[in-house]
mmCIF file of C-alpha atoms and ligand atoms in Angstrom:
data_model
loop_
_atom_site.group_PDB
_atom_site.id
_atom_site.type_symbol
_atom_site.label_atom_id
_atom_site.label_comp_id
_atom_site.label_asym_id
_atom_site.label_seq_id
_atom_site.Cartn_x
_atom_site.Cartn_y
_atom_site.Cartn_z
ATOM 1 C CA UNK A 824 -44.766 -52.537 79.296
ATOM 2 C CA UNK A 825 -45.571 -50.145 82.081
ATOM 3 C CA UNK A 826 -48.844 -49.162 83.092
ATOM 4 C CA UNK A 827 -50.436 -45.809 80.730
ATOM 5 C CA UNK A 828 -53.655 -44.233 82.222
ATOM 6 C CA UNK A 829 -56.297 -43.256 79.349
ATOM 7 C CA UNK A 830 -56.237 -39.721 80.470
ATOM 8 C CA UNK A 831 -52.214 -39.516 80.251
ATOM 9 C CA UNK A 832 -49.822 -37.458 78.601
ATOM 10 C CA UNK A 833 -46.073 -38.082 78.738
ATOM 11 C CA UNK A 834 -44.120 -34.954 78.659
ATOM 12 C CA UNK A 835 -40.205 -35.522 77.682
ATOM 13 C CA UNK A 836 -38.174 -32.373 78.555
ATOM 14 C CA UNK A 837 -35.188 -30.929 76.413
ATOM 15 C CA UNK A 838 -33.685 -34.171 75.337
ATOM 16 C CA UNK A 839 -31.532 -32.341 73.410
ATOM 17 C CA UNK A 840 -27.384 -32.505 72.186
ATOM 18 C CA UNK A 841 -26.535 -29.436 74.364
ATOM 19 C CA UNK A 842 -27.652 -31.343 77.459
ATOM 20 C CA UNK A 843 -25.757 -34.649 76.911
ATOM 21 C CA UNK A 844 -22.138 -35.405 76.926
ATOM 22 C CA UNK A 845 -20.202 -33.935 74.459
ATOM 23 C CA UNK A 846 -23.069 -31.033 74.175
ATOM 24 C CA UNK A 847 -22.266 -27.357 75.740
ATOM 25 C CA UNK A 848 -24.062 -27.383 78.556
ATOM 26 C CA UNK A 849 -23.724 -31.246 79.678
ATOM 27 C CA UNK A 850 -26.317 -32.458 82.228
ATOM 28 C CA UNK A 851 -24.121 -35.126 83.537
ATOM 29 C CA UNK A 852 -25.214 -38.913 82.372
ATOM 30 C CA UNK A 853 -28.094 -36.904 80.782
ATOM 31 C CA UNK A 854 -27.937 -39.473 77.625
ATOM 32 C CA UNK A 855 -27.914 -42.799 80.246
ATOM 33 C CA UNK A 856 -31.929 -41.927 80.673
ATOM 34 C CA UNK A 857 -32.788 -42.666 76.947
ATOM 35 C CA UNK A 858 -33.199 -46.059 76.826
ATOM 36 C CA UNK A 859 -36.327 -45.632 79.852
ATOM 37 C CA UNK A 860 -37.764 -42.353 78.796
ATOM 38 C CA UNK A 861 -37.696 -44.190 75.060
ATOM 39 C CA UNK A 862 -39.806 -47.075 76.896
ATOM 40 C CA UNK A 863 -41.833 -44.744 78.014
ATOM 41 C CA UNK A 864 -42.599 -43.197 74.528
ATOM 42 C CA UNK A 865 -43.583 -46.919 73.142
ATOM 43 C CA UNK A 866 -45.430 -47.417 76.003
ATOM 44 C CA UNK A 867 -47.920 -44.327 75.646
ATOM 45 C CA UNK A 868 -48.039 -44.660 71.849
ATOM 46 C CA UNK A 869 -48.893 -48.093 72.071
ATOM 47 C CA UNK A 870 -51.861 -46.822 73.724
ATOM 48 C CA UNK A 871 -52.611 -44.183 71.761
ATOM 49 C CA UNK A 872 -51.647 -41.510 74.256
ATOM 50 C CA UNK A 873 -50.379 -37.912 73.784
ATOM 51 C CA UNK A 874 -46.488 -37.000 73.886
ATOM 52 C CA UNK A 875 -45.351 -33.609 74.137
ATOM 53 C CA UNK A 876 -41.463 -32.916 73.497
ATOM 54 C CA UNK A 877 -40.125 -29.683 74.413
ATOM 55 C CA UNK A 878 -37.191 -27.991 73.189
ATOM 56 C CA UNK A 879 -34.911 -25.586 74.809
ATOM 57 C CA UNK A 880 -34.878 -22.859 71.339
ATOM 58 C CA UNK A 881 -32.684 -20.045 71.962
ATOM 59 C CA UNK A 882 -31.455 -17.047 69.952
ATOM 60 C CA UNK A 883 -27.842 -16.459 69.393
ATOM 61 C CA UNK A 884 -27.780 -13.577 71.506
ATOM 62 C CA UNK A 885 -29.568 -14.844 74.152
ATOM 63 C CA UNK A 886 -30.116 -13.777 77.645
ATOM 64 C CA UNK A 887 -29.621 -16.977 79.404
ATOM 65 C CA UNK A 888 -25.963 -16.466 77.966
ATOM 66 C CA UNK A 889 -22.759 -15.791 79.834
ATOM 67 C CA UNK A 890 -21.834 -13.373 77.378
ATOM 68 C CA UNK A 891 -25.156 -11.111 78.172
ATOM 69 C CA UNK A 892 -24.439 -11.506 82.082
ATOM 70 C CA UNK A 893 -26.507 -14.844 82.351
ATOM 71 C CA UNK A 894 -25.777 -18.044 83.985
ATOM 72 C CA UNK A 895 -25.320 -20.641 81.184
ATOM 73 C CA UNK A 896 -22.650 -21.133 78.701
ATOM 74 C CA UNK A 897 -24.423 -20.899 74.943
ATOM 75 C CA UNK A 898 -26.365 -23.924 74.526
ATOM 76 C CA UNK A 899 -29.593 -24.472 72.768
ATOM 77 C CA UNK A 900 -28.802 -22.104 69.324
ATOM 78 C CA UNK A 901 -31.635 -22.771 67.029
ATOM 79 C CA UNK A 902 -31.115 -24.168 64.268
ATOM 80 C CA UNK A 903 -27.996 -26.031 65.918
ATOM 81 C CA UNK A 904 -27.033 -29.744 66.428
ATOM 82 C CA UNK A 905 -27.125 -28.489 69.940
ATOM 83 C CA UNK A 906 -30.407 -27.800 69.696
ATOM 84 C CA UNK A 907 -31.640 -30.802 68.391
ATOM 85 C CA UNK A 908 -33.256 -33.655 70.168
ATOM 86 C CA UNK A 909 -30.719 -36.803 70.681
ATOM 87 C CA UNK A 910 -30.562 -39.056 67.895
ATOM 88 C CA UNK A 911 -31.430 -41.994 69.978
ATOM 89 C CA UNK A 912 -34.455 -40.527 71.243
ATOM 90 C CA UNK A 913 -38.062 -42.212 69.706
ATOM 91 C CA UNK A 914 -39.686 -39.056 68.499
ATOM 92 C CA UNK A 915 -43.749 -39.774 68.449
ATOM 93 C CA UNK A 916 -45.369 -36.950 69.034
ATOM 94 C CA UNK A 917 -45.403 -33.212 69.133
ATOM 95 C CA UNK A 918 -42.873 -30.753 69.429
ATOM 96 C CA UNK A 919 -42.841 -27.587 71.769
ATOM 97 C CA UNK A 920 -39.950 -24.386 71.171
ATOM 98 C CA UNK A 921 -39.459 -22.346 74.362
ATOM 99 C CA UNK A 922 -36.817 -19.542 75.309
ATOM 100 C CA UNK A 923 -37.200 -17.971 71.972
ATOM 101 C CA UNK A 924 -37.475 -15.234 72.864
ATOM 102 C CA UNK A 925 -33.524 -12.401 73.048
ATOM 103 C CA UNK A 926 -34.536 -10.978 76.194
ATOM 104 C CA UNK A 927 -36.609 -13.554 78.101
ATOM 105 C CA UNK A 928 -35.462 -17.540 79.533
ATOM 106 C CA UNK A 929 -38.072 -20.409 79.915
ATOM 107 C CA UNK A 930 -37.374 -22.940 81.677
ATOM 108 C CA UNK A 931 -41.015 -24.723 81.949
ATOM 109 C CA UNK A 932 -42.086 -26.325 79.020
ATOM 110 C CA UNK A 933 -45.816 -24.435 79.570
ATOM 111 C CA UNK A 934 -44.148 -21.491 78.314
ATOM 112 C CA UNK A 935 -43.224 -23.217 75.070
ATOM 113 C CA UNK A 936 -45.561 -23.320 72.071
ATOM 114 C CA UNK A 937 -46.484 -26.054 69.539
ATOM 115 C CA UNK A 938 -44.531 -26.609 66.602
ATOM 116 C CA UNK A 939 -46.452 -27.548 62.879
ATOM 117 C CA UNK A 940 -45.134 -30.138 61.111
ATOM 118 C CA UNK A 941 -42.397 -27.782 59.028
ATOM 119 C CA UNK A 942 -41.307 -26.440 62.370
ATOM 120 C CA UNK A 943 -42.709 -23.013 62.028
ATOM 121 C CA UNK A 944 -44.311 -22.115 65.817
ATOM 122 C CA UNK A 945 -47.831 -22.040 65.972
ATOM 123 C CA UNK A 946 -49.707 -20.302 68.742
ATOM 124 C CA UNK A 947 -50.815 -22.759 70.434
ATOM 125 C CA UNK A 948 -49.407 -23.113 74.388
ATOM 126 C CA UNK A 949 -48.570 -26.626 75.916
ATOM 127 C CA UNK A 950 -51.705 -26.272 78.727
ATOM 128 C CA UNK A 951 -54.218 -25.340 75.479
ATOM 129 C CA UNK A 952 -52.921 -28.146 73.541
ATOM 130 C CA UNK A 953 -53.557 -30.847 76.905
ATOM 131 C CA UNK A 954 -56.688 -29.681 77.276
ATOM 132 C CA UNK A 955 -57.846 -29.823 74.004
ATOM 133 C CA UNK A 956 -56.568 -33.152 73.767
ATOM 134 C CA UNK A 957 -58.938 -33.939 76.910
ATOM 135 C CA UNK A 958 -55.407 -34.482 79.032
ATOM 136 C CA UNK A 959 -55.442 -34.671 83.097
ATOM 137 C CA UNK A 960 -52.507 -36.107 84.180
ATOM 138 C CA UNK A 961 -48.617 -35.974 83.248
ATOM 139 C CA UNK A 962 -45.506 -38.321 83.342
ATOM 140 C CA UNK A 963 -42.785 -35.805 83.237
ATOM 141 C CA UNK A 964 -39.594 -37.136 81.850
ATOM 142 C CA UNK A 965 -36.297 -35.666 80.738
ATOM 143 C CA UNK A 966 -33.714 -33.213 81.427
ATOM 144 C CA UNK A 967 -32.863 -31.248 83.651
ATOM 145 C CA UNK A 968 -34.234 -32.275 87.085
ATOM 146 C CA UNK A 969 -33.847 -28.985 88.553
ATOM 147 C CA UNK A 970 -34.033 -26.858 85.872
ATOM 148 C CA UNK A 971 -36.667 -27.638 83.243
ATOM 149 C CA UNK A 972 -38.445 -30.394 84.723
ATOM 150 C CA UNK A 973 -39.343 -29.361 87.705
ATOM 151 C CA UNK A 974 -40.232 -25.924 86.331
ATOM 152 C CA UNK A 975 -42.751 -27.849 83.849
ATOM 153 C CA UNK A 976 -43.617 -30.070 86.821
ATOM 154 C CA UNK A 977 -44.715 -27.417 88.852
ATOM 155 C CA UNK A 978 -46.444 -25.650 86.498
ATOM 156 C CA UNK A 979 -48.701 -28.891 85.334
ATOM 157 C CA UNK A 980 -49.408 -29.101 88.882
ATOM 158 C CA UNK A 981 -50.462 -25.034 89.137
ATOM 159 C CA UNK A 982 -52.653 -25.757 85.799
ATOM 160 C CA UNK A 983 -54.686 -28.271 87.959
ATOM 161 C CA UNK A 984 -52.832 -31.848 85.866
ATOM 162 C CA UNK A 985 -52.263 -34.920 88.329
ATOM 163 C CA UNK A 986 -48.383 -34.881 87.522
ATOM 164 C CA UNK A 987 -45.452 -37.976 87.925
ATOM 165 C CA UNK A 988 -41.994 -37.453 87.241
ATOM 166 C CA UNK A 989 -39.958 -40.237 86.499
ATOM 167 C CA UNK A 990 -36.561 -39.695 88.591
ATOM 168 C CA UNK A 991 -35.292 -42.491 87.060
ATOM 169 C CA UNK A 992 -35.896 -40.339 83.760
ATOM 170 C CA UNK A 993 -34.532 -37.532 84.381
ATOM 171 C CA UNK A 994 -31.243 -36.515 85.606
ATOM 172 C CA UNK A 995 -29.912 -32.660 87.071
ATOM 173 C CA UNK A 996 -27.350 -30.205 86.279
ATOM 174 C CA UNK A 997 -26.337 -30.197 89.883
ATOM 175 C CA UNK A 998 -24.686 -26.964 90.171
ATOM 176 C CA UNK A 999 -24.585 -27.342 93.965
ATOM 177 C CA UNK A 1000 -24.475 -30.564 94.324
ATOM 178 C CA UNK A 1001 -28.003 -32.049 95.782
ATOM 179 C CA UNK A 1002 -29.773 -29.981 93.666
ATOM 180 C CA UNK A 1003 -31.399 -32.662 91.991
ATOM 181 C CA UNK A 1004 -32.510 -34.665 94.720
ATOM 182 C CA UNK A 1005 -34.037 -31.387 96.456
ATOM 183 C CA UNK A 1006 -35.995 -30.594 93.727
ATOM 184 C CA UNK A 1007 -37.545 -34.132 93.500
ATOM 185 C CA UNK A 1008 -38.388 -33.246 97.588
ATOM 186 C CA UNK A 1009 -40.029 -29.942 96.375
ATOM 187 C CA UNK A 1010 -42.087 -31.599 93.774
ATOM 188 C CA UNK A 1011 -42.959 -34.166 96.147
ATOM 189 C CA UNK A 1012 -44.127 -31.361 98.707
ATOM 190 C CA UNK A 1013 -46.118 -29.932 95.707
ATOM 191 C CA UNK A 1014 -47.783 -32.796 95.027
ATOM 192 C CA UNK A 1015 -46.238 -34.960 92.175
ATOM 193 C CA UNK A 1016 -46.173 -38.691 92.449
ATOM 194 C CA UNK A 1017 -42.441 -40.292 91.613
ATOM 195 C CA UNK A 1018 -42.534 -43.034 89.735
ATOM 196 C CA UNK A 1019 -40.719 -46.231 91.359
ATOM 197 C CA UNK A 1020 -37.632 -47.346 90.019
ATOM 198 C CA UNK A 1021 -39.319 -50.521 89.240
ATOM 199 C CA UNK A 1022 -42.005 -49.513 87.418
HETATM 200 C C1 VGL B 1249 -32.197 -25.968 81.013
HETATM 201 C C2 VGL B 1249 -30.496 -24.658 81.850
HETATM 202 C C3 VGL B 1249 -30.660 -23.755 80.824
HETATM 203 C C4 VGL B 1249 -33.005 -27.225 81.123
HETATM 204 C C5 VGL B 1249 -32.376 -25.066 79.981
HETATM 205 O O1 VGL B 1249 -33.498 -27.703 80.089
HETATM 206 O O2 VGL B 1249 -33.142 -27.760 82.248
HETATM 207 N N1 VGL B 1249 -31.266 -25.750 81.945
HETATM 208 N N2 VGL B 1249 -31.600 -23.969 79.889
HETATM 209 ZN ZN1 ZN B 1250 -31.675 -22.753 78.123
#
C-alpha cells in the first residue's frame, strides 16, 4: 500500500463518463488511470484520511458549450450518465459540483462546493471543508491534466496546501499536443511534488 501522511487529503478530479472513452468529451486513456487512482482511494481510507471527489456539473445551456461560442463540445449535463463518476471508480468520500453555474466555467475543483448526502449543494467550498477537516497537504489525482487538475493543483498550492499530483493518475486532453506534460512542468515550477511512477 503506498505511503498516506496523517495530514493528507486525496483529491480525485472529474472522474466522470464524459471524460472517458465513449463519453463526449474523451480525455484520451482517461479510464486506463482507475485502477491506481482506485489504489489510491483504499490506501487513504485505510487510514482514515479525507477524499474529496469533484464533479464537472454543468447546465444544459452552458457557457463552456460550443453552441454558446465556448470551447468544449456538451459534456458534463447534470443529471446525465455523462456526468456521473465512472462506474469503476471506489467512491469513499465526499462529493464536490462545480461549473454550475449558465454563465460561468470552473475548472478548479476549489470553486466547487460540497454535496449532502441527497446531492443537494451545500455551501460549503472545497478549501473550508480541508481546513475544517485539519487538512495540509493534497495528492491530486484525476482528469484532466491540463485542464482541471492543474487548475485545482494550483489553487491548493495558492491556499497555502503542500500539493502532489500523481501523473501517473491523471491523464490530459492534449489539445496541442504536449499540453499535458507542460502543465506537469508548470506545477512543478509552482511547487507540487510528482509522485514517482513507482510509488
Ligand atoms: C475539464 C474541459 C472542460 C476537466 C472540464 O475536467 O479537465 N476539461 N471541462
Ligand atoms: Zn466542463
Amino acid at each position: 500500500m503506498p505511503e498516506v501522511l496523517d495530514d493528507a487529503a486525496l483529491i480525485v478530479v472529474d472522474l466522470q463518463n464524459d471524460f472517458c472513452p465513449g463519453g463526449s468529451l474523451a480525455v484520451p486513456d482517461g479510464d486506463a488511470v482507475i485502477p491506481r487512482v482506485n489504489r489510491w482511494v483504499e490506501a487513504f481510507s485505510a487510514q482514515g484520511r479525507p477524499i474529496a471527489y469533484t464533479q464537472d456539473w454543468h447546465p444544459a445551456d452552458h457557457v463552456s458549450f460550443r453552441q454558446r461560442g465556448g470551447p468544449w463540445p456538451p459534456h458534463c449535463v447534470q443529471g446525465t450518465s455523462g456526468a456521473a463518476l465512472h462506474p469503476a471508480l471506489l467512491v469513499r468520500g465526499t462529493l464536490f459540483r462545480k461549473a454550475f453555474e449558465p454563465d460561468r466555467d470552473a475548472y478548479s475543483g476549489f470553486e466547487g462546493v460540497r454535496t449532502d448526502p441527497d446531492g443537494r449543494l451545500t455551501d460549503e467550498t472545497l478549501a473550508r471543508w480541508l481546513h475544517r477537516l485539519g487538512v495540509r497537504r493534497l495528492l491530486v489525482v484525476g482528469l484532466a491534466t491540463d485542464y482541471c487538475v492543474r487548475a485545482t493543483a494550483l489553487d491548493g498550492l495558492r491556499g497555502g496546501f503542500a500539493v502532489e499530483v500523481d501523473p501517473a493518475a491523471c491523464r490530459p486532453v492534449d489539445v496541442t499536443p504536449g499540453d499535458g506534460e507542460r502543465a506537469l512542468a508548470e506545477l512543478r515550477r509552482a511547487g507540487a511534488v510528482l509522485t514517482p511512477p513507482d510509488a
